[in-house]
Amino acid sequence: MMRSKLFLYHLIVYGGSVVISTLGAQIIEMPADVLRDKIRGGLLGQMIGNLNGIPHEMDYIEQPGNVKEYIPSLPDGARTDDDTDFEWVYIYVMQQENQIFLSSQRLTELWKDRINRGIWCSNRYSRHLMNLGFQPPQTSMFALNPWADFNISGQFICETFGLLAPAMPQTASRIGLNYTRITIDMEPAQTTQLFCTMIATAFITDNMENILAAGTASLDSSSLIRQIIDDVQSWHKKHPDDWLATRRLVKEKYTRFNGGMRDKNGFELNTASTIAALLYGEGDFSKTLMTAFNFGWDADNTAATAGTILGVIKGHRWMMSQGWIIVDRYKNTKRENMPDDETITSFADRIIDLSEKVIIANGGQRVIIDGIPIYQIFQQKPGNIQKLPNIQDQITKLKKKFGKEVELHIQNSNEKQELARSAYLAICLEMATPLQEKYPERWAMSLEALSEYWRVMQNIFYDDEIPAILPLRKKALAAGLKKPAAKRAVW
């Protein structure tokens, strides 16, 4: 049972910071066992949606799926997959180092040390930019990473951070952005805020309209995702018993790249699918995930996000009472220098431990009332934390930040990484031609250095399915960079 009450004035000093609530600030009182149950439920729901969704991933593009019966299960336990294991690395180190916001330098170190296999799309591109010496959030900027304006990494690497901040959607968004802005930008960063907010809100209501309204309030006013949510809600109202009609309307309006990767792995179709699954699922866990499977596209992603929200609402105890076959295992199959013997429960308990720190850092506290441990949480209103960037402004700022450094390195440096990074920046920021004309021999050395970063070269010249790579490739060729002779596997 949870209670909320209004405080006229409240002052807490924690870690050197002062948090003040003024007239009308609302405190949520949540028993510790309820918080634990909801966090465990959210993580389990995420893992079920992810792993049960993999058999349907990318299978239903032109036509929807036809799954008619579905019983959630993890008979072999869970395993590392990119929908959950990026967050696992972060959560593990956040807990070890007692730090909620890991620094750019620390995140880069972690990626190089632990995240090298089982990575695709914008994540893979960001990892290879790190080899050139870039750090987040530069690795996520669309001016430098051509996947970053559409990839769904903003969604499937955010859910766990919603679990960290119950009833605190703005805090959830800030934490989520710290970790998704390693790989994505633009609208995908809005999806981080959308789903972190919805998950944080699910701790205090099971009303899906209210959860969606909170999510919408977290978006930039000009975000396309607002229109996507409005469309899906409108189509659901018109066709409340016909998800196929809504799926057809979603496909007709938001398939914009002839069904290529930009559609399959883009935020538009997959965000719409997640919202539709939550609406047509009508609060039923199995029906929600089955709808996500049938909507198709990147179905394991949409099912994982929807499963997190329903898992928070239902709670772990309810889920385990359903008779589903769930083995408490989280097997490490991909992440270097991480435990081999984690369980779903121990992963969740790490989140629970960190959640208490987040609650206290935001003015809340853990108290004992009538012998029961209670968390008093300062409830936050949902709101937009990061607005949509303007790409031209981004390019201008990057030129201002790196322009002199790029020219200096090309003119004088003998460090291969500095030369390679400078050549890449010059190509992306349209600085190559004057540098090539001014320092022809040094420019040739810089291109040679860049060519030795063969994974970056493979990304530039062989990622044919993403539209933004084509202008980058054209600029690279014009600058004198030569296409590698053959395509190679990058991990």
Coordinates of C-alpha atoms in Angstrom, one line a residue:
M1 CA 0.0 0.0 0.0
M2 CA 1.2 3.5 -0.8
R3 CA 0.2 6.8 0.6
S4 CA 0.8 10.3 -0.6
K5 CA 0.7 13.5 1.4
L6 CA 1.4 17.2 1.1
F7 CA 4.3 18.9 3.0
L8 CA 4.4 22.6 3.5
Y9 CA 8.2 22.7 3.9
H10 CA 10.9 20.1 3.9
L11 CA 14.7 20.5 4.0
I12 CA 17.3 17.7 3.6
V13 CA 21.0 18.0 3.3
Y14 CA 22.5 15.0 1.5
G15 CA 26.0 14.6 0.1
G16 CA 26.6 18.3 0.3
S17 CA 23.4 19.2 -1.6
V18 CA 20.3 20.8 -0.3
V19 CA 16.8 19.7 -1.5
I20 CA 13.9 22.0 -0.6
S21 CA 10.2 21.3 -1.2
T22 CA 7.9 24.2 -1.0
L23 CA 4.2 24.6 -0.5
G24 CA 2.3 21.8 -2.0
A25 CA 5.2 19.4 -2.6
Q26 CA 3.9 15.8 -2.6
I27 CA 5.6 12.9 -0.8
I28 CA 4.9 9.3 -1.9
E29 CA 5.2 6.8 0.9
M30 CA 6.1 3.4 -0.5
P31 CA 6.8 0.4 1.7
A32 CA 10.3 -1.1 1.0
D33 CA 8.8 -4.5 0.1
V34 CA 6.5 -2.8 -2.5
L35 CA 9.5 -1.0 -4.1
R36 CA 11.5 -4.2 -4.1
D37 CA 8.6 -6.1 -5.7
K38 CA 8.0 -3.6 -8.4
I39 CA 11.7 -3.3 -9.4
R40 CA 12.1 -7.0 -9.5
G41 CA 8.9 -7.2 -11.5
G42 CA 10.0 -4.6 -14.0
L43 CA 13.4 -6.2 -14.6
L44 CA 11.8 -9.7 -15.0
G45 CA 9.2 -8.2 -17.4
Q46 CA 12.0 -6.6 -19.4
M47 CA 13.9 -9.9 -19.7
I48 CA 10.8 -11.9 -20.6
G49 CA 9.8 -9.5 -23.3
N50 CA 13.3 -9.3 -24.7
L51 CA 14.1 -13.1 -24.8
N52 CA 10.6 -14.3 -25.7
G53 CA 10.5 -11.6 -28.4
I54 CA 13.7 -12.6 -30.1
P55 CA 12.1 -15.4 -32.2
H56 CA 9.8 -12.7 -33.7
E57 CA 12.5 -10.0 -34.2
M58 CA 12.5 -8.6 -37.7
D59 CA 10.2 -11.5 -38.9
Y60 CA 7.1 -9.4 -39.4
I61 CA 7.8 -6.4 -41.7
E62 CA 5.3 -6.2 -44.6
Q63 CA 2.7 -8.3 -42.7
P64 CA 2.0 -8.6 -39.0
G65 CA 2.6 -11.7 -36.9
N66 CA 0.0 -14.3 -36.2
V67 CA 0.8 -15.4 -32.6
K68 CA -2.5 -16.4 -31.0
E69 CA -1.4 -18.0 -27.8
Y70 CA 1.5 -17.1 -25.6
I71 CA 2.6 -18.1 -22.1
P72 CA 5.6 -16.1 -20.7
S73 CA 8.5 -18.3 -19.7
L74 CA 12.3 -18.4 -19.2
P75 CA 12.8 -22.2 -18.8
D76 CA 16.6 -21.8 -19.2
G77 CA 16.7 -18.6 -17.3
A78 CA 17.8 -15.3 -18.9
R79 CA 21.0 -14.4 -20.7
T80 CA 22.9 -11.4 -21.8
D81 CA 21.4 -9.7 -24.8
D82 CA 21.8 -6.1 -25.9
D83 CA 18.3 -5.2 -24.7
T84 CA 19.5 -5.7 -21.1
D85 CA 23.3 -6.2 -20.8
F86 CA 24.5 -2.7 -21.6
E87 CA 22.5 -1.6 -18.5
W88 CA 23.8 -4.6 -16.6
V89 CA 27.4 -3.3 -17.1
Y90 CA 26.4 0.2 -16.0
I91 CA 24.4 -0.9 -13.0
Y92 CA 27.1 -3.3 -11.8
V93 CA 29.8 -0.5 -11.9
M94 CA 27.4 2.2 -10.5
Q95 CA 26.9 0.0 -7.5
Q96 CA 30.6 -0.9 -7.1
E97 CA 31.7 2.7 -7.3
N98 CA 28.7 4.2 -5.5
Q99 CA 28.1 6.6 -8.4
I100 CA 24.8 7.2 -10.2
F101 CA 26.2 9.3 -13.0
L102 CA 29.4 7.6 -14.4
S103 CA 31.6 10.1 -16.2
S104 CA 32.3 10.1 -19.9
Q105 CA 35.8 8.9 -19.3
R106 CA 34.7 6.0 -17.1
L107 CA 32.0 5.0 -19.6
T108 CA 34.6 4.9 -22.4
E109 CA 36.8 2.8 -20.3
L110 CA 33.9 0.4 -19.6
W111 CA 33.1 0.0 -23.2
K112 CA 36.6 -0.7 -24.2
D113 CA 37.0 -3.2 -21.4
R114 CA 33.6 -4.9 -21.4
I115 CA 31.4 -4.1 -24.5
N116 CA 33.1 -5.4 -27.6
R117 CA 30.8 -8.2 -28.9
G118 CA 27.1 -8.5 -29.6
I119 CA 26.8 -4.8 -30.5
W120 CA 25.1 -3.5 -33.6
C121 CA 24.0 -0.3 -35.4
S122 CA 24.6 2.9 -33.5
N123 CA 26.1 1.1 -30.5
R124 CA 28.7 -0.5 -32.8
Y125 CA 29.5 2.8 -34.5
S126 CA 29.9 4.5 -31.2
R127 CA 32.3 1.8 -30.0
H128 CA 34.5 2.3 -33.0
L129 CA 34.5 6.0 -32.6
M130 CA 35.9 5.4 -29.2
N131 CA 38.9 3.8 -30.9
L132 CA 39.5 7.2 -32.6
G133 CA 39.6 8.9 -29.1
F134 CA 36.0 10.2 -29.0
Q135 CA 34.1 10.1 -25.7
P136 CA 30.4 10.4 -24.9
P137 CA 28.4 12.4 -25.7
Q138 CA 30.5 13.0 -28.9
T139 CA 30.0 9.4 -29.8
S140 CA 26.3 9.9 -29.9
M141 CA 26.2 13.1 -32.0
F142 CA 24.5 12.8 -35.3
A143 CA 27.1 15.0 -36.9
L144 CA 29.6 12.2 -36.2
N145 CA 27.5 9.1 -35.9
P146 CA 25.1 8.5 -38.8
W147 CA 22.9 6.0 -36.9
A148 CA 22.2 8.4 -34.1
D149 CA 19.2 10.2 -35.4
F150 CA 16.9 7.1 -35.6
N151 CA 18.4 4.0 -33.9
I152 CA 16.2 2.5 -31.1
S153 CA 19.2 2.2 -28.8
G154 CA 17.6 5.2 -27.0
Q155 CA 14.7 2.9 -26.0
F156 CA 16.3 -0.5 -25.3
I157 CA 19.1 0.9 -23.1
C158 CA 16.9 3.1 -21.0
E159 CA 14.3 0.9 -19.2
T160 CA 16.5 0.0 -16.2
F161 CA 17.0 3.6 -15.4
G162 CA 13.3 4.2 -15.1
L163 CA 13.4 1.5 -12.4
L164 CA 16.0 3.5 -10.5
A165 CA 13.8 6.5 -10.0
P166 CA 10.3 5.5 -8.8
A167 CA 7.8 8.4 -9.1
M168 CA 10.7 10.7 -10.2
P169 CA 10.4 10.9 -14.0
Q170 CA 12.7 13.8 -14.5
T171 CA 15.5 12.1 -12.5
A172 CA 14.8 8.9 -14.4
S173 CA 15.2 10.8 -17.7
R174 CA 18.5 12.5 -16.6
I175 CA 20.0 9.2 -15.6
G176 CA 18.7 7.5 -18.7
L177 CA 20.2 10.2 -21.0
N178 CA 23.6 9.9 -19.3
Y179 CA 23.8 6.3 -20.6
T180 CA 21.8 6.4 -23.9
R181 CA 23.6 9.6 -25.0
I182 CA 26.6 7.4 -25.6
T183 CA 25.1 6.2 -28.8
I184 CA 22.0 8.2 -29.9
D185 CA 20.9 11.7 -30.5
M186 CA 17.9 13.7 -31.8
E187 CA 14.5 11.9 -31.6
P188 CA 15.9 8.7 -30.0
A189 CA 17.0 10.8 -27.0
Q190 CA 13.3 11.8 -26.7
T191 CA 12.4 8.1 -26.6
T192 CA 14.7 7.7 -23.6
Q193 CA 12.8 10.4 -21.8
L194 CA 9.4 9.0 -22.9
F195 CA 10.0 5.5 -21.6
C196 CA 12.0 6.4 -18.5
T197 CA 9.1 8.7 -17.5
M198 CA 6.5 6.0 -18.2
I199 CA 8.3 3.4 -16.2
A200 CA 8.9 5.8 -13.3
T201 CA 5.2 6.7 -13.4
A202 CA 4.1 3.1 -13.4
F203 CA 5.3 2.8 -9.8
I204 CA 2.4 5.0 -8.7
T205 CA -0.5 4.2 -11.1
D206 CA -1.7 1.4 -13.3
N207 CA -3.8 3.7 -15.5
M208 CA -2.3 3.5 -18.9
E209 CA -3.7 6.8 -20.1
N210 CA -2.1 8.6 -17.2
I211 CA 1.2 6.8 -17.8
L212 CA 1.1 7.8 -21.5
A213 CA 0.2 11.4 -20.5
A214 CA 3.2 11.5 -18.3
G215 CA 5.4 10.2 -21.0
T216 CA 4.1 12.7 -23.5
A217 CA 4.8 15.5 -21.1
S218 CA 8.5 14.5 -21.1
L219 CA 8.9 15.2 -24.8
D220 CA 10.1 18.3 -26.6
S221 CA 7.1 20.2 -27.9
S222 CA 8.3 19.7 -31.4
S223 CA 9.1 16.0 -31.1
L224 CA 7.6 13.8 -33.8
I225 CA 7.0 11.2 -31.0
R226 CA 4.1 13.4 -29.8
Q227 CA 2.4 12.9 -33.1
I228 CA 3.1 9.1 -33.1
I229 CA 1.5 8.8 -29.6
D230 CA -1.5 10.9 -30.7
D231 CA -1.9 8.8 -33.8
V232 CA -1.8 5.4 -32.0
Q233 CA -4.2 6.6 -29.3
S234 CA -6.6 7.9 -32.0
W235 CA -6.4 4.7 -34.1
H236 CA -6.9 2.6 -30.9
K237 CA -10.0 4.6 -30.1
K238 CA -11.4 4.1 -33.6
H239 CA -10.5 0.4 -33.7
P240 CA -10.5 -0.7 -30.0
D241 CA -11.0 -4.4 -30.9
D242 CA -8.9 -4.4 -34.1
W243 CA -5.1 -4.1 -33.5
L244 CA -4.6 -5.2 -37.2
A245 CA -6.2 -2.0 -38.4
T246 CA -3.9 0.1 -36.2
R247 CA -0.9 -1.9 -37.3
R248 CA -1.8 -1.2 -40.9
L249 CA -2.2 2.5 -40.3
V250 CA 1.2 2.6 -38.4
K251 CA 2.9 0.9 -41.3
E252 CA 1.3 3.2 -43.9
K253 CA 2.2 6.4 -42.2
Y254 CA 5.6 5.6 -40.6
T255 CA 7.2 3.3 -43.1
R256 CA 9.3 5.9 -44.9
F257 CA 12.4 4.1 -46.3
N258 CA 10.9 1.2 -48.3
G259 CA 11.2 -1.2 -45.4
G260 CA 14.9 -0.9 -45.2
M261 CA 17.0 -0.9 -42.0
R262 CA 16.0 2.7 -41.4
D263 CA 12.4 1.4 -40.9
K264 CA 13.1 -1.9 -39.2
N265 CA 15.5 -0.4 -36.6
G266 CA 14.0 3.1 -36.4
F267 CA 12.2 4.8 -33.5
E268 CA 9.0 5.6 -35.4
L269 CA 7.6 2.1 -36.0
N270 CA 9.0 0.7 -32.8
T271 CA 7.8 3.4 -30.6
A272 CA 4.3 3.2 -32.2
S273 CA 4.4 -0.6 -31.7
T274 CA 5.2 -0.3 -28.0
I275 CA 2.4 2.2 -27.4
A276 CA 0.0 0.1 -29.3
A277 CA 1.0 -3.0 -27.3
L278 CA 0.3 -1.2 -24.1
L279 CA -3.1 0.0 -25.2
Y280 CA -4.3 -3.2 -26.9
G281 CA -2.8 -5.3 -24.0
E282 CA -5.4 -3.8 -21.7
G283 CA -3.2 -4.4 -18.6
D284 CA -2.8 -8.1 -19.3
F285 CA 0.9 -9.0 -19.3
S286 CA 0.7 -11.9 -21.8
K287 CA -1.7 -10.1 -24.1
T288 CA 0.6 -7.0 -24.1
L289 CA 3.7 -8.9 -25.1
M290 CA 1.8 -11.0 -27.7
T291 CA 0.6 -7.8 -29.3
A292 CA 4.2 -6.5 -29.3
F293 CA 5.4 -9.7 -31.0
N294 CA 2.6 -9.4 -33.6
F295 CA 3.3 -5.8 -34.4
G296 CA 6.7 -7.0 -35.6
W297 CA 9.7 -4.9 -36.6
D298 CA 12.2 -5.0 -33.8
A299 CA 9.7 -7.0 -31.7
D300 CA 12.1 -8.0 -28.8
N301 CA 12.8 -4.3 -28.2
T302 CA 9.2 -3.3 -28.0
A303 CA 8.2 -6.3 -25.9
A304 CA 11.0 -5.6 -23.5
T305 CA 9.9 -2.0 -23.0
A306 CA 6.2 -2.9 -22.6
G307 CA 7.2 -5.8 -20.4
T308 CA 9.1 -3.5 -18.0
I309 CA 6.1 -1.2 -17.6
L310 CA 3.7 -4.1 -17.0
G311 CA 6.2 -5.8 -14.7
V312 CA 6.3 -2.7 -12.5
I313 CA 2.5 -2.5 -12.4
K314 CA 2.0 -6.2 -11.7
G315 CA 5.0 -6.8 -9.4
H316 CA 7.3 -9.8 -9.1
R317 CA 5.2 -11.7 -6.6
W318 CA 2.2 -11.7 -8.9
M319 CA 4.3 -12.7 -11.9
M320 CA 5.8 -15.7 -10.0
S321 CA 2.4 -16.8 -8.9
Q322 CA 1.2 -17.3 -12.4
G323 CA 2.7 -20.7 -12.8
W324 CA 5.1 -19.6 -15.6
I325 CA 8.4 -21.5 -15.8
I326 CA 11.0 -19.0 -14.7
V327 CA 14.5 -20.0 -13.8
D328 CA 16.4 -17.4 -11.8
R329 CA 19.5 -17.2 -13.9
Y330 CA 21.2 -14.4 -15.9
K331 CA 23.9 -16.1 -17.9
N332 CA 26.8 -14.0 -19.2
T333 CA 27.4 -14.9 -22.8
K334 CA 28.9 -11.6 -24.2
R335 CA 30.2 -9.1 -21.6
E336 CA 33.9 -9.3 -20.8
N337 CA 35.1 -8.8 -17.2
M338 CA 31.6 -9.2 -15.8
P339 CA 30.3 -12.0 -13.4
D340 CA 29.4 -15.3 -14.9
D341 CA 27.0 -16.3 -12.1
E342 CA 24.5 -13.4 -11.9
T343 CA 20.9 -14.2 -11.4
I344 CA 17.8 -12.1 -12.4
T345 CA 17.2 -11.5 -8.7
S346 CA 20.8 -10.4 -7.9
F347 CA 20.7 -8.0 -10.9
A348 CA 17.4 -6.6 -9.6
D349 CA 18.8 -6.2 -6.1
R350 CA 21.6 -4.1 -7.5
I351 CA 19.0 -1.8 -8.9
I352 CA 17.1 -1.8 -5.6
D353 CA 20.3 -0.8 -3.8
L354 CA 20.9 2.1 -6.2
S355 CA 17.3 3.1 -6.2
E356 CA 17.6 3.9 -2.5
K357 CA 20.5 6.2 -3.2
V358 CA 18.6 7.9 -5.9
I359 CA 15.6 8.4 -3.6
I360 CA 17.8 9.9 -0.9
A361 CA 19.8 12.1 -3.3
N362 CA 16.5 13.6 -4.5
G363 CA 15.3 14.6 -1.0
G364 CA 13.6 11.4 0.1
Q365 CA 14.4 9.1 2.9
R366 CA 14.0 5.6 4.3
V367 CA 12.0 5.6 7.6
I368 CA 10.4 3.1 9.9
I369 CA 6.6 3.5 10.4
D370 CA 4.8 1.1 12.7
G371 CA 7.8 -1.3 12.3
I372 CA 7.6 -1.2 8.5
P373 CA 10.5 0.2 6.4
I374 CA 9.0 3.0 4.2
Y375 CA 10.5 5.1 1.5
Q376 CA 9.3 8.7 1.4
I377 CA 9.8 9.8 -2.1
F378 CA 9.5 13.4 -3.4
Q379 CA 7.2 12.9 -6.4
Q380 CA 8.3 14.8 -9.5
K381 CA 6.1 16.1 -12.4
P382 CA 7.1 14.8 -15.8
G383 CA 9.0 17.3 -17.9
N384 CA 11.4 17.6 -20.9
I385 CA 15.0 17.4 -19.8
Q386 CA 16.7 17.6 -23.2
K387 CA 15.3 19.4 -26.2
L388 CA 15.7 18.4 -29.8
P389 CA 19.0 19.7 -31.1
N390 CA 19.4 21.5 -34.3
I391 CA 21.9 19.6 -36.4
Q392 CA 23.4 22.7 -38.0
D393 CA 23.9 24.2 -34.5
Q394 CA 25.6 21.0 -33.5
I395 CA 28.0 21.1 -36.4
T396 CA 28.8 24.8 -35.7
K397 CA 29.5 24.0 -32.0
L398 CA 31.7 21.1 -32.9
K399 CA 33.7 23.2 -35.4
K400 CA 34.2 25.9 -32.7
K401 CA 35.2 23.2 -30.2
F402 CA 37.6 21.2 -32.4
G403 CA 38.5 23.4 -35.4
K404 CA 41.8 24.8 -34.1
E405 CA 42.7 21.4 -32.6
V406 CA 42.0 19.6 -35.9
E407 CA 44.3 21.9 -37.9
L408 CA 47.0 21.9 -35.2
H409 CA 47.1 18.1 -35.2
I410 CA 47.1 17.7 -38.9
Q411 CA 49.9 20.3 -39.2
N412 CA 52.1 18.9 -36.4
S413 CA 51.0 15.7 -34.7
N414 CA 52.8 12.4 -35.2
E415 CA 50.3 10.5 -33.1
K416 CA 48.2 8.2 -35.3
Q417 CA 45.1 8.4 -33.2
E418 CA 45.2 12.3 -33.2
L419 CA 45.7 12.3 -36.9
A420 CA 43.0 9.8 -37.6
R421 CA 40.5 11.6 -35.3
S422 CA 41.3 14.9 -36.9
A423 CA 40.8 13.6 -40.4
Y424 CA 37.4 12.1 -39.4
L425 CA 36.3 15.3 -37.7
A426 CA 37.4 17.3 -40.8
I427 CA 35.4 15.1 -43.1
C428 CA 32.3 15.1 -41.0
L429 CA 32.3 18.8 -40.3
E430 CA 33.2 19.7 -43.9
M431 CA 36.6 21.1 -43.1
A432 CA 38.5 18.7 -45.3
T433 CA 39.0 20.7 -48.5
P434 CA 40.8 23.7 -47.0
L435 CA 43.0 21.5 -44.9
Q436 CA 43.8 19.3 -47.9
E437 CA 44.8 22.3 -50.0
K438 CA 46.8 23.9 -47.2
Y439 CA 48.7 20.8 -45.9
P440 CA 48.6 18.3 -48.8
E441 CA 51.3 16.0 -47.4
R442 CA 50.1 16.1 -43.8
W443 CA 46.5 15.6 -45.0
A444 CA 47.6 12.4 -46.8
M445 CA 49.3 11.2 -43.6
S446 CA 46.1 11.9 -41.7
L447 CA 44.0 9.8 -44.2
E448 CA 46.6 7.0 -43.9
A449 CA 46.2 7.1 -40.2
L450 CA 42.4 7.0 -40.4
S451 CA 42.6 4.1 -42.9
E452 CA 44.4 2.0 -40.2
Y453 CA 41.2 2.1 -38.1
W454 CA 39.7 -0.6 -40.2
R455 CA 36.5 -1.0 -38.2
V456 CA 35.7 2.7 -38.7
M457 CA 36.5 2.3 -42.4
Q458 CA 34.1 -0.7 -42.6
N459 CA 31.3 1.4 -41.0
I460 CA 31.9 4.3 -43.5
F461 CA 32.0 2.2 -46.6
Y462 CA 29.9 -0.9 -46.0
D463 CA 26.9 0.2 -43.9
D464 CA 24.8 0.7 -47.0
E465 CA 21.4 0.5 -45.3
I466 CA 21.5 3.8 -43.4
P467 CA 20.7 6.9 -45.4
A468 CA 23.0 9.2 -43.5
I469 CA 26.1 7.1 -44.3
L470 CA 25.8 8.0 -48.0
P471 CA 26.6 11.7 -47.7
L472 CA 29.4 10.9 -45.2
R473 CA 30.9 8.4 -47.7
K474 CA 30.7 10.9 -50.5
K475 CA 32.5 13.5 -48.4
A476 CA 35.1 10.8 -47.4
L477 CA 35.8 9.9 -51.0
A478 CA 36.0 13.6 -52.0
A479 CA 38.6 14.1 -49.3
G480 CA 40.7 11.3 -50.7
L481 CA 39.8 8.5 -48.3
K482 CA 39.9 5.1 -50.2
K483 CA 37.3 2.4 -49.9
P484 CA 38.7 -0.8 -48.3
A485 CA 39.1 -3.6 -50.8
A486 CA 36.7 -6.0 -49.1
K487 CA 34.0 -6.1 -46.4
R488 CA 35.0 -7.6 -43.1
A489 CA 33.2 -8.7 -40.0
V490 CA 33.8 -6.0 -37.4
W491 CA 33.5 -8.2 -34.3

